[in-house]
Tab-separated table of C-alpha atoms in Angstrom:
chain	number	residue	atom	x	y	z
M	1	UNK	CA	26.101	-12.836	3.552
M	2	UNK	CA	22.330	-11.955	4.208
M	3	UNK	CA	21.597	-10.580	0.296
M	4	UNK	CA	18.370	-8.814	-0.511
M	5	UNK	CA	16.768	-8.123	-4.020
M	6	UNK	CA	15.860	-4.767	-2.366
M	7	UNK	CA	12.487	-5.623	-2.585
M	8	UNK	CA	11.009	-3.689	1.040
M	9	UNK	CA	8.091	-6.994	0.174
M	10	UNK	CA	10.461	-9.587	0.371
M	11	UNK	CA	11.096	-8.503	3.823
M	12	UNK	CA	10.099	-9.815	6.972
M	13	UNK	CA	6.924	-8.234	7.888
M	14	UNK	CA	5.857	-4.665	7.094
M	15	UNK	CA	3.720	-3.403	3.826
M	16	UNK	CA	3.371	-5.185	0.598
M	17	UNK	CA	5.218	-3.363	-2.043
M	18	UNK	CA	5.987	0.555	-1.813
M	19	UNK	CA	2.895	2.912	-0.881
M	20	UNK	CA	2.373	5.459	-3.583
M	21	UNK	CA	3.321	9.427	-3.587
M	22	UNK	CA	0.644	11.425	-2.895
M	23	UNK	CA	-0.997	13.221	-5.618
M	24	UNK	CA	0.059	16.247	-6.270
M	25	UNK	CA	-2.615	19.292	-6.334
M	26	UNK	CA	-1.185	21.729	-8.319
M	27	UNK	CA	-2.580	25.537	-8.158
M	28	UNK	CA	-4.202	27.845	-10.367
M	29	UNK	CA	-1.145	30.326	-10.297
M	30	UNK	CA	0.653	26.740	-11.386
M	31	UNK	CA	-1.007	25.217	-13.617
M	32	UNK	CA	-1.491	28.626	-15.822
M	33	UNK	CA	1.997	29.037	-15.382
M	34	UNK	CA	2.633	25.744	-16.233
M	35	UNK	CA	0.459	25.515	-19.723
M	36	UNK	CA	1.967	29.215	-20.526
M	37	UNK	CA	5.728	27.820	-20.118
M	38	UNK	CA	3.430	24.952	-22.284
M	39	UNK	CA	2.608	27.033	-25.210
M	40	UNK	CA	6.022	28.416	-26.411
M	41	UNK	CA	7.934	25.246	-26.368
M	42	UNK	CA	6.308	21.066	-25.350
M	43	UNK	CA	10.132	19.697	-24.015
M	44	UNK	CA	12.393	21.877	-21.367
M	45	UNK	CA	15.929	20.940	-20.779
M	46	UNK	CA	17.703	20.632	-17.060
M	47	UNK	CA	17.731	23.935	-16.490
M	48	UNK	CA	14.290	25.712	-17.523
M	49	UNK	CA	12.640	22.072	-15.755
M	50	UNK	CA	15.045	23.663	-12.416
M	51	UNK	CA	14.085	27.389	-13.136
M	52	UNK	CA	10.232	26.317	-13.649
M	53	UNK	CA	10.633	24.175	-10.225
M	54	UNK	CA	11.871	26.322	-8.181
M	55	UNK	CA	9.495	29.346	-9.555
M	56	UNK	CA	6.736	27.179	-8.973
M	57	UNK	CA	7.815	25.182	-5.331
M	58	UNK	CA	7.697	22.323	-7.249
M	59	UNK	CA	10.212	19.620	-7.449
M	60	UNK	CA	12.156	19.027	-11.260
M	61	UNK	CA	10.359	15.132	-11.291
M	62	UNK	CA	6.871	16.989	-10.695
M	63	UNK	CA	7.399	19.127	-14.082
M	64	UNK	CA	8.428	17.009	-15.958
M	65	UNK	CA	6.003	14.210	-14.835
M	66	UNK	CA	3.158	17.514	-15.467
M	67	UNK	CA	5.533	18.026	-19.240
M	68	UNK	CA	5.149	14.595	-20.166
M	69	UNK	CA	1.126	14.250	-18.917
M	70	UNK	CA	0.835	17.360	-20.763
M	71	UNK	CA	2.041	15.879	-24.201
M	72	UNK	CA	0.323	12.716	-23.859
M	73	UNK	CA	-3.491	14.449	-23.361
M	74	UNK	CA	-2.326	16.721	-26.401
M	75	UNK	CA	-1.648	13.912	-28.528
M	76	UNK	CA	-4.714	12.056	-27.449
M	77	UNK	CA	-6.425	15.454	-27.975
M	78	UNK	CA	-4.878	15.047	-32.228
């Protein structure tokens, strides 16, 4: 049987590695809402993340990543 590790770079031909996702350009309204939410709570649960993602028209992964990055920014400032 043909067994593959799942890595695209190992397949015959094609591009080297995986393409990175384009950087999200948040609107000022989105950043404002994210910052206000961050001031109230540094960590979001699943339900809060879903609600915020839907309200801001972003994915849950984008919300999760924004909060991770914002916590690191706060940590660097301290």
